[in-house]
Amino acid sequence: MTENMNMNLESYVITEVPPKVHYIPNFITPEEEENILNKVNSSPKPKWTQLRNRRLQNWGGVPHPNGMISEKIPEWLEFYMDKINKLAVYNQSNRPNHVLVNEYLPGQGIMPHTDGPLFHPIVTTITCGSHTVLEFYERHSTEDFTKDQGCTTSELGLPKPCATLLLERQSLLILQEDMYHRHLHGISEQTQDTIDETIKNLHLCQAKVGDELKRSTRISLTIRNAPKSTKIKLFS
Ligand SMILES: O=C(O)CCC(=O)C(=O)O
Ligand SMILES: [Fe+2]
């Protein structure tokens, strides 16, 4: 990646999926990836929240319908937020101010979901430590599907994704527009992925059709803007 990244952003648009997805391979260097893994893994234990199928760290505040009360983000994370800012996908009023760190062991994943109204509708995700495959579903198909059957997607198995993307180590994914609002995204709970031609960004990846990629521990940084609380301090 060159420093003047916004000039080249167009060449990273994935045209085979609904608008709008950018996938930027080698967005960070191997040294930066190593740095992220070290920092995440040396965070104090209480910073982690353990869920059934992944664990996470929340930085920047707790997003809230009435606006987020901001907390200071450590400098090592601000470095990557600045790096994303140089792409000029966010503007001054919606600069990223929140980072969710997710850790997935092989066989772990995240249920299809939308990131919802608590965030400005642009998501930027850096992938470290392992590849994964991100699956997209049309919103109505999955919702109808689970509603009709009266159970959750995990109990039932999912309809076929409408698109899949391979997220390789050191890459950046940018999701916005219809892919934010009208699609769900998720990661299935697998220990390896078979690469086939249904993956829509393979031309930007190192992997080739036919590869069987074993997953190892993946750390992702999901960097977003959560609108701030506009609460006025009456007494100061
Ligand atoms: O780990 C990822 O790439 C996806 C994370 C995600 O979808 C989220 O945190 O909302
Ligand atoms: Fe998400």
PDB file of C-alpha atoms and ligand atoms in Angstrom:
ATOM      1  CA  MET A   1       0.000   0.000   0.000  1.00  0.00           C
ATOM      2  CA  THR A   2       1.279   3.426  -0.825  1.00  0.00           C
ATOM      3  CA  GLU A   3       0.763   6.359   1.512  1.00  0.00           C
ATOM      4  CA  ASN A   4      -1.564   8.155  -0.864  1.00  0.00           C
ATOM      5  CA  MET A   5      -4.174   5.483  -0.639  1.00  0.00           C
ATOM      6  CA  ASN A   6      -7.377   7.303  -1.513  1.00  0.00           C
ATOM      7  CA  MET A   7      -6.252   7.709  -5.129  1.00  0.00           C
ATOM      8  CA  ASN A   8      -6.241   3.943  -5.650  1.00  0.00           C
ATOM      9  CA  LEU A   9      -9.286   2.900  -3.677  1.00  0.00           C
ATOM     10  CA  GLU A  10     -11.365   2.293  -6.808  1.00  0.00           C
ATOM     11  CA  SER A  11      -9.191  -0.652  -7.825  1.00  0.00           C
ATOM     12  CA  TYR A  12     -10.139  -2.451  -4.598  1.00  0.00           C
ATOM     13  CA  VAL A  13     -13.901  -2.351  -5.135  1.00  0.00           C
ATOM     14  CA  ILE A  14     -15.387  -5.860  -5.382  1.00  0.00           C
ATOM     15  CA  THR A  15     -17.715  -5.421  -8.298  1.00  0.00           C
ATOM     16  CA  GLU A  16     -19.257  -8.921  -8.145  1.00  0.00           C
ATOM     17  CA  VAL A  17     -21.139  -8.164  -4.912  1.00  0.00           C
ATOM     18  CA  PRO A  18     -23.818  -5.599  -4.085  1.00  0.00           C
ATOM     19  CA  PRO A  19     -22.415  -2.163  -3.319  1.00  0.00           C
ATOM     20  CA  LYS A  20     -20.230  -1.518  -1.601  1.00  0.00           C
ATOM     21  CA  VAL A  21     -17.250  -3.596  -0.612  1.00  0.00           C
ATOM     22  CA  HIS A  22     -13.566  -2.716  -0.818  1.00  0.00           C
ATOM     23  CA  TYR A  23     -10.975  -5.368  -0.063  1.00  0.00           C
ATOM     24  CA  ILE A  24      -7.395  -4.146   0.325  1.00  0.00           C
ATOM     25  CA  PRO A  25      -4.756  -6.878   0.599  1.00  0.00           C
ATOM     26  CA  ASN A  26      -1.558  -6.075   2.536  1.00  0.00           C
ATOM     27  CA  PHE A  27      -3.120  -3.025   4.128  1.00  0.00           C
ATOM     28  CA  ILE A  28      -0.823  -3.525   7.106  1.00  0.00           C
ATOM     29  CA  THR A  29       2.742  -4.872   7.096  1.00  0.00           C
ATOM     30  CA  PRO A  30       3.756  -8.172   8.738  1.00  0.00           C
ATOM     31  CA  GLU A  31       5.441  -6.099  11.489  1.00  0.00           C
ATOM     32  CA  GLU A  32       2.241  -4.165  12.134  1.00  0.00           C
ATOM     33  CA  GLU A  33       0.298  -7.412  12.262  1.00  0.00           C
ATOM     34  CA  GLU A  34       2.781  -8.773  14.804  1.00  0.00           C
ATOM     35  CA  ASN A  35       2.434  -5.579  16.815  1.00  0.00           C
ATOM     36  CA  ILE A  36      -1.371  -5.871  16.888  1.00  0.00           C
ATOM     37  CA  LEU A  37      -1.212  -9.512  17.990  1.00  0.00           C
ATOM     38  CA  ASN A  38       1.264  -8.661  20.758  1.00  0.00           C
ATOM     39  CA  LYS A  39      -0.774  -5.729  22.025  1.00  0.00           C
ATOM     40  CA  VAL A  40      -4.075  -7.604  21.946  1.00  0.00           C
ATOM     41  CA  ASN A  41      -2.572 -10.611  23.675  1.00  0.00           C
ATOM     42  CA  SER A  42      -0.911  -8.539  26.385  1.00  0.00           C
ATOM     43  CA  SER A  43      -4.102  -6.623  27.264  1.00  0.00           C
ATOM     44  CA  PRO A  44      -5.204  -7.138  30.856  1.00  0.00           C
ATOM     45  CA  LYS A  45      -7.392 -10.203  31.292  1.00  0.00           C
ATOM     46  CA  PRO A  46     -10.476  -8.214  32.457  1.00  0.00           C
ATOM     47  CA  LYS A  47     -10.459  -6.389  29.121  1.00  0.00           C
ATOM     48  CA  TRP A  48     -11.713  -9.584  27.471  1.00  0.00           C
ATOM     49  CA  THR A  49     -15.377 -10.551  27.288  1.00  0.00           C
ATOM     50  CA  GLN A  50     -15.842 -14.257  26.667  1.00  0.00           C
ATOM     51  CA  LEU A  51     -18.765 -15.243  24.467  1.00  0.00           C
ATOM     52  CA  ARG A  52     -19.798 -18.760  23.510  1.00  0.00           C
ATOM     53  CA  ASN A  53     -18.045 -18.732  20.169  1.00  0.00           C
ATOM     54  CA  ARG A  54     -15.406 -15.954  20.377  1.00  0.00           C
ATOM     55  CA  ARG A  55     -13.996 -13.427  22.805  1.00  0.00           C
ATOM     56  CA  LEU A  56     -13.769  -9.689  22.389  1.00  0.00           C
ATOM     57  CA  GLN A  57     -12.342  -6.416  23.627  1.00  0.00           C
ATOM     58  CA  ASN A  58     -14.296  -3.183  23.400  1.00  0.00           C
ATOM     59  CA  TRP A  59     -12.358   0.083  23.023  1.00  0.00           C
ATOM     60  CA  GLY A  60     -13.610   3.663  22.798  1.00  0.00           C
ATOM     61  CA  GLY A  61     -16.803   3.417  24.857  1.00  0.00           C
ATOM     62  CA  VAL A  62     -20.047   1.479  24.833  1.00  0.00           C
ATOM     63  CA  PRO A  63     -22.209   2.347  21.798  1.00  0.00           C
ATOM     64  CA  HIS A  64     -25.645   3.498  22.953  1.00  0.00           C
ATOM     65  CA  PRO A  65     -28.877   4.672  21.244  1.00  0.00           C
ATOM     66  CA  ASN A  66     -28.509   8.038  22.999  1.00  0.00           C
ATOM     67  CA  GLY A  67     -24.915   8.328  21.841  1.00  0.00           C
ATOM     68  CA  MET A  68     -21.676   6.874  23.120  1.00  0.00           C
ATOM     69  CA  ILE A  69     -19.770   8.356  25.999  1.00  0.00           C
ATOM     70  CA  SER A  70     -16.261   8.268  24.578  1.00  0.00           C
ATOM     71  CA  GLU A  71     -13.327   6.671  26.330  1.00  0.00           C
ATOM     72  CA  LYS A  72      -9.713   7.214  25.399  1.00  0.00           C
ATOM     73  CA  ILE A  73      -8.401   4.728  22.862  1.00  0.00           C
ATOM     74  CA  PRO A  74      -4.801   3.560  23.367  1.00  0.00           C
ATOM     75  CA  GLU A  75      -2.205   4.984  21.001  1.00  0.00           C
ATOM     76  CA  TRP A  76      -1.337   1.654  19.449  1.00  0.00           C
ATOM     77  CA  LEU A  77      -4.931   1.392  18.175  1.00  0.00           C
ATOM     78  CA  GLU A  78      -5.113   5.049  17.161  1.00  0.00           C
ATOM     79  CA  PHE A  79      -2.238   4.355  14.800  1.00  0.00           C
ATOM     80  CA  TYR A  80      -4.465   2.006  12.774  1.00  0.00           C
ATOM     81  CA  MET A  81      -7.457   4.320  12.958  1.00  0.00           C
ATOM     82  CA  ASP A  82      -5.257   7.062  11.480  1.00  0.00           C
ATOM     83  CA  LYS A  83      -4.060   4.703   8.805  1.00  0.00           C
ATOM     84  CA  ILE A  84      -7.685   4.032   7.838  1.00  0.00           C
ATOM     85  CA  ASN A  85      -8.483   7.750   7.935  1.00  0.00           C
ATOM     86  CA  LYS A  86      -5.913   8.348   5.236  1.00  0.00           C
ATOM     87  CA  LEU A  87      -8.141   6.359   2.866  1.00  0.00           C
ATOM     88  CA  ALA A  88     -10.754   9.105   3.151  1.00  0.00           C
ATOM     89  CA  VAL A  89     -13.728   6.743   3.370  1.00  0.00           C
ATOM     90  CA  TYR A  90     -14.797   8.470   6.568  1.00  0.00           C
ATOM     91  CA  ASN A  91     -15.119  12.219   6.755  1.00  0.00           C
ATOM     92  CA  GLN A  92     -14.383  14.622   9.559  1.00  0.00           C
ATOM     93  CA  SER A  93     -17.793  14.217  11.223  1.00  0.00           C
ATOM     94  CA  ASN A  94     -17.774  10.438  11.303  1.00  0.00           C
ATOM     95  CA  ARG A  95     -14.147   9.589  11.954  1.00  0.00           C
ATOM     96  CA  PRO A  96     -13.689   6.185  13.581  1.00  0.00           C
ATOM     97  CA  ASN A  97     -13.856   6.386  17.366  1.00  0.00           C
ATOM     98  CA  HIS A  98     -14.566   2.780  18.329  1.00  0.00           C
ATOM     99  CA  VAL A  99     -12.693  -0.514  17.962  1.00  0.00           C
ATOM    100  CA  LEU A 100     -14.005  -3.996  18.600  1.00  0.00           C
ATOM    101  CA  VAL A 101     -11.315  -6.656  18.817  1.00  0.00           C
ATOM    102  CA  ASN A 102     -12.613 -10.147  18.107  1.00  0.00           C
ATOM    103  CA  GLU A 103     -10.630 -13.315  18.647  1.00  0.00           C
ATOM    104  CA  TYR A 104     -11.724 -16.527  16.924  1.00  0.00           C
ATOM    105  CA  LEU A 105     -10.091 -19.876  17.579  1.00  0.00           C
ATOM    106  CA  PRO A 106     -10.305 -22.436  14.762  1.00  0.00           C
ATOM    107  CA  GLY A 107     -13.895 -23.675  14.718  1.00  0.00           C
ATOM    108  CA  GLN A 108     -15.292 -20.430  16.115  1.00  0.00           C
ATOM    109  CA  GLY A 109     -17.290 -17.792  14.251  1.00  0.00           C
ATOM    110  CA  ILE A 110     -19.992 -15.172  14.448  1.00  0.00           C
ATOM    111  CA  MET A 111     -23.687 -15.593  13.647  1.00  0.00           C
ATOM    112  CA  PRO A 112     -25.017 -13.663  10.669  1.00  0.00           C
ATOM    113  CA  HIS A 113     -25.994 -10.185  11.815  1.00  0.00           C
ATOM    114  CA  THR A 114     -26.089  -6.567  10.775  1.00  0.00           C
ATOM    115  CA  ASP A 115     -24.038  -4.036  12.675  1.00  0.00           C
ATOM    116  CA  GLY A 116     -27.203  -2.013  13.150  1.00  0.00           C
ATOM    117  CA  PRO A 117     -28.084   1.572  13.946  1.00  0.00           C
ATOM    118  CA  LEU A 118     -25.625   2.176  16.801  1.00  0.00           C
ATOM    119  CA  PHE A 119     -22.841   2.794  14.308  1.00  0.00           C
ATOM    120  CA  HIS A 120     -22.314   5.090  11.362  1.00  0.00           C
ATOM    121  CA  PRO A 121     -22.859   2.688   8.431  1.00  0.00           C
ATOM    122  CA  ILE A 122     -19.255   2.130   7.402  1.00  0.00           C
ATOM    123  CA  VAL A 123     -17.288  -0.811   8.819  1.00  0.00           C
ATOM    124  CA  THR A 124     -13.550  -1.256   8.421  1.00  0.00           C
ATOM    125  CA  THR A 125     -11.986  -4.538   9.524  1.00  0.00           C
ATOM    126  CA  ILE A 126      -8.314  -5.492   9.746  1.00  0.00           C
ATOM    127  CA  THR A 127      -7.554  -9.232   9.786  1.00  0.00           C
ATOM    128  CA  CYS A 128      -4.560 -10.604  11.743  1.00  0.00           C
ATOM    129  CA  GLY A 129      -3.167 -14.020  12.582  1.00  0.00           C
ATOM    130  CA  SER A 130      -5.309 -16.147  10.266  1.00  0.00           C
ATOM    131  CA  HIS A 131      -7.528 -15.863   7.226  1.00  0.00           C
ATOM    132  CA  THR A 132     -11.265 -16.355   7.484  1.00  0.00           C
ATOM    133  CA  VAL A 133     -14.212 -16.518   5.116  1.00  0.00           C
ATOM    134  CA  LEU A 134     -16.921 -13.902   5.556  1.00  0.00           C
ATOM    135  CA  GLU A 135     -20.375 -14.933   4.376  1.00  0.00           C
ATOM    136  CA  PHE A 136     -23.179 -12.581   3.342  1.00  0.00           C
ATOM    137  CA  TYR A 137     -26.913 -13.234   3.364  1.00  0.00           C
ATOM    138  CA  GLU A 138     -29.714 -11.129   2.015  1.00  0.00           C
ATOM    139  CA  ARG A 139     -31.444  -9.692   5.010  1.00  0.00           C
ATOM    140  CA  HIS A 140     -34.982 -10.766   4.179  1.00  0.00           C
ATOM    141  CA  SER A 141     -33.998 -14.329   3.228  1.00  0.00           C
ATOM    142  CA  THR A 142     -32.352 -15.057   6.572  1.00  0.00           C
ATOM    143  CA  GLU A 143     -34.961 -13.265   8.637  1.00  0.00           C
ATOM    144  CA  ASP A 144     -37.820 -14.970   6.846  1.00  0.00           C
ATOM    145  CA  PHE A 145     -35.993 -18.220   7.087  1.00  0.00           C
ATOM    146  CA  THR A 146     -35.580 -18.122  10.857  1.00  0.00           C
ATOM    147  CA  LYS A 147     -39.033 -16.639  11.444  1.00  0.00           C
ATOM    148  CA  ASP A 148     -40.739 -19.239   9.298  1.00  0.00           C
ATOM    149  CA  GLN A 149     -39.046 -22.065  11.112  1.00  0.00           C
ATOM    150  CA  GLY A 150     -39.501 -20.567  14.566  1.00  0.00           C
ATOM    151  CA  CYS A 151     -35.885 -21.082  15.567  1.00  0.00           C
ATOM    152  CA  THR A 152     -32.477 -19.521  15.236  1.00  0.00           C
ATOM    153  CA  THR A 153     -30.189 -19.979  12.263  1.00  0.00           C
ATOM    154  CA  SER A 154     -27.684 -21.991  14.310  1.00  0.00           C
ATOM    155  CA  GLU A 155     -30.319 -24.522  15.306  1.00  0.00           C
ATOM    156  CA  LEU A 156     -31.397 -24.965  11.753  1.00  0.00           C
ATOM    157  CA  GLY A 157     -28.452 -24.390   9.484  1.00  0.00           C
ATOM    158  CA  LEU A 158     -28.407 -21.434   7.159  1.00  0.00           C
ATOM    159  CA  PRO A 159     -29.583 -20.742   3.637  1.00  0.00           C
ATOM    160  CA  LYS A 160     -26.737 -20.519   1.161  1.00  0.00           C
ATOM    161  CA  PRO A 161     -24.820 -17.257   1.442  1.00  0.00           C
ATOM    162  CA  CYS A 162     -25.385 -14.869  -1.456  1.00  0.00           C
ATOM    163  CA  ALA A 163     -21.677 -14.015  -1.458  1.00  0.00           C
ATOM    164  CA  THR A 164     -18.470 -15.024   0.288  1.00  0.00           C
ATOM    165  CA  LEU A 165     -15.186 -13.160   0.653  1.00  0.00           C
ATOM    166  CA  LEU A 166     -11.818 -14.488   1.728  1.00  0.00           C
ATOM    167  CA  LEU A 167     -10.193 -12.220   4.293  1.00  0.00           C
ATOM    168  CA  GLU A 168      -6.467 -12.877   4.269  1.00  0.00           C
ATOM    169  CA  ARG A 169      -4.019 -11.806   6.968  1.00  0.00           C
ATOM    170  CA  GLN A 170      -3.024  -8.110   6.925  1.00  0.00           C
ATOM    171  CA  SER A 171      -6.006  -7.166   4.769  1.00  0.00           C
ATOM    172  CA  LEU A 172      -8.598  -4.443   5.242  1.00  0.00           C
ATOM    173  CA  LEU A 173     -12.273  -4.896   4.432  1.00  0.00           C
ATOM    174  CA  ILE A 174     -14.578  -1.896   4.027  1.00  0.00           C
ATOM    175  CA  LEU A 175     -18.334  -2.479   4.065  1.00  0.00           C
ATOM    176  CA  GLN A 176     -20.918   0.187   3.441  1.00  0.00           C
ATOM    177  CA  GLU A 177     -24.195   1.057   1.658  1.00  0.00           C
ATOM    178  CA  ASP A 178     -26.366  -1.972   0.746  1.00  0.00           C
ATOM    179  CA  MET A 179     -23.833  -4.417   2.125  1.00  0.00           C
ATOM    180  CA  TYR A 180     -24.187  -2.677   5.476  1.00  0.00           C
ATOM    181  CA  HIS A 181     -27.936  -2.076   5.487  1.00  0.00           C
ATOM    182  CA  ARG A 182     -29.484  -4.877   3.435  1.00  0.00           C
ATOM    183  CA  HIS A 183     -27.209  -7.821   4.111  1.00  0.00           C
ATOM    184  CA  LEU A 184     -26.129  -9.837   7.096  1.00  0.00           C
ATOM    185  CA  HIS A 185     -22.555 -10.984   7.517  1.00  0.00           C
ATOM    186  CA  GLY A 186     -21.219 -13.901   9.504  1.00  0.00           C
ATOM    187  CA  ILE A 187     -18.407 -16.422   9.862  1.00  0.00           C
ATOM    188  CA  SER A 188     -19.292 -20.078  10.064  1.00  0.00           C
ATOM    189  CA  GLU A 189     -17.808 -22.243  12.788  1.00  0.00           C
ATOM    190  CA  GLN A 190     -15.279 -24.214  10.776  1.00  0.00           C
ATOM    191  CA  THR A 191     -11.670 -25.254  11.234  1.00  0.00           C
ATOM    192  CA  GLN A 192     -10.792 -24.987   7.550  1.00  0.00           C
ATOM    193  CA  ASP A 193     -12.056 -23.433   4.352  1.00  0.00           C
ATOM    194  CA  THR A 194     -12.118 -24.831   0.843  1.00  0.00           C
ATOM    195  CA  ILE A 195     -11.338 -22.154  -1.663  1.00  0.00           C
ATOM    196  CA  ASP A 196     -13.586 -22.255  -4.694  1.00  0.00           C
ATOM    197  CA  GLU A 197     -14.664 -19.884  -7.422  1.00  0.00           C
ATOM    198  CA  THR A 198     -17.666 -18.647  -5.445  1.00  0.00           C
ATOM    199  CA  ILE A 199     -15.319 -16.393  -3.443  1.00  0.00           C
ATOM    200  CA  LYS A 200     -15.781 -12.957  -4.946  1.00  0.00           C
ATOM    201  CA  ASN A 201     -12.428 -11.350  -4.167  1.00  0.00           C
ATOM    202  CA  LEU A 202     -10.097 -14.195  -5.102  1.00  0.00           C
ATOM    203  CA  HIS A 203      -8.344 -12.063  -7.733  1.00  0.00           C
ATOM    204  CA  LEU A 204      -6.993  -9.940  -4.866  1.00  0.00           C
ATOM    205  CA  CYS A 205      -5.915 -12.922  -2.720  1.00  0.00           C
ATOM    206  CA  GLN A 206      -2.876 -15.172  -2.554  1.00  0.00           C
ATOM    207  CA  ALA A 207      -5.008 -18.309  -2.185  1.00  0.00           C
ATOM    208  CA  LYS A 208      -6.038 -20.214  -5.285  1.00  0.00           C
ATOM    209  CA  VAL A 209      -9.083 -22.295  -6.218  1.00  0.00           C
ATOM    210  CA  GLY A 210      -8.701 -25.763  -4.721  1.00  0.00           C
ATOM    211  CA  ASP A 211      -6.669 -24.677  -1.673  1.00  0.00           C
ATOM    212  CA  GLU A 212      -7.728 -26.069   1.689  1.00  0.00           C
ATOM    213  CA  LEU A 213      -6.851 -23.395   4.222  1.00  0.00           C
ATOM    214  CA  LYS A 214      -6.633 -24.431   7.856  1.00  0.00           C
ATOM    215  CA  ARG A 215      -7.754 -21.709  10.208  1.00  0.00           C
ATOM    216  CA  SER A 216      -5.595 -20.672  13.140  1.00  0.00           C
ATOM    217  CA  THR A 217      -6.387 -18.028  15.752  1.00  0.00           C
ATOM    218  CA  ARG A 218      -7.693 -14.906  14.057  1.00  0.00           C
ATOM    219  CA  ILE A 219      -7.742 -11.461  15.627  1.00  0.00           C
ATOM    220  CA  SER A 220      -9.845  -8.870  13.843  1.00  0.00           C
ATOM    221  CA  LEU A 221     -10.053  -5.153  14.534  1.00  0.00           C
ATOM    222  CA  THR A 222     -13.474  -3.806  13.601  1.00  0.00           C
ATOM    223  CA  ILE A 223     -13.057  -0.055  13.433  1.00  0.00           C
ATOM    224  CA  ARG A 224     -16.161   2.124  13.231  1.00  0.00           C
ATOM    225  CA  ASN A 225     -17.773   5.392  14.247  1.00  0.00           C
ATOM    226  CA  ALA A 226     -20.345   5.290  17.029  1.00  0.00           C
ATOM    227  CA  PRO A 227     -22.112   8.673  17.192  1.00  0.00           C
ATOM    228  CA  LYS A 228     -21.190  10.441  20.378  1.00  0.00           C
ATOM    229  CA  SER A 229     -23.454  11.433  23.185  1.00  0.00           C
ATOM    230  CA  THR A 230     -24.715  14.983  22.705  1.00  0.00           C
ATOM    231  CA  LYS A 231     -25.557  15.217  26.388  1.00  0.00           C
ATOM    232  CA  ILE A 232     -24.730  18.721  27.516  1.00  0.00           C
ATOM    233  CA  LYS A 233     -22.882  19.103  30.765  1.00  0.00           C
ATOM    234  CA  LEU A 234     -25.065  21.462  32.809  1.00  0.00           C
ATOM    235  CA  PHE A 235     -22.564  21.959  35.571  1.00  0.00           C
ATOM    236  CA  SER A 236     -18.877  22.062  35.046  1.00  0.00           C
TER     237      SER A 236
HETATM  238  O1  LIG B   1     -14.344 -10.549  12.728  1.00  0.00           O
HETATM  239  C1  LIG B   1     -14.896 -10.061  11.750  1.00  0.00           C
HETATM  240  O2  LIG B   1     -14.327  -9.899  10.669  1.00  0.00           O
HETATM  241  C2  LIG B   1     -16.342  -9.660  11.824  1.00  0.00           C
HETATM  242  C3  LIG B   1     -16.697  -9.007  13.101  1.00  0.00           C
HETATM  243  C4  LIG B   1     -18.078  -8.437  13.061  1.00  0.00           C
HETATM  244  O3  LIG B   1     -18.847  -8.666  12.187  1.00  0.00           O
HETATM  245  C5  LIG B   1     -18.512  -7.514  14.121  1.00  0.00           C
HETATM  246  O4  LIG B   1     -17.790  -7.350  15.100  1.00  0.00           O
HETATM  247  O5  LIG B   1     -19.602  -6.939  13.990  1.00  0.00           O
HETATM  248 FE    FE B   2     -20.482  -7.274  12.156  1.00  0.00          FE
END
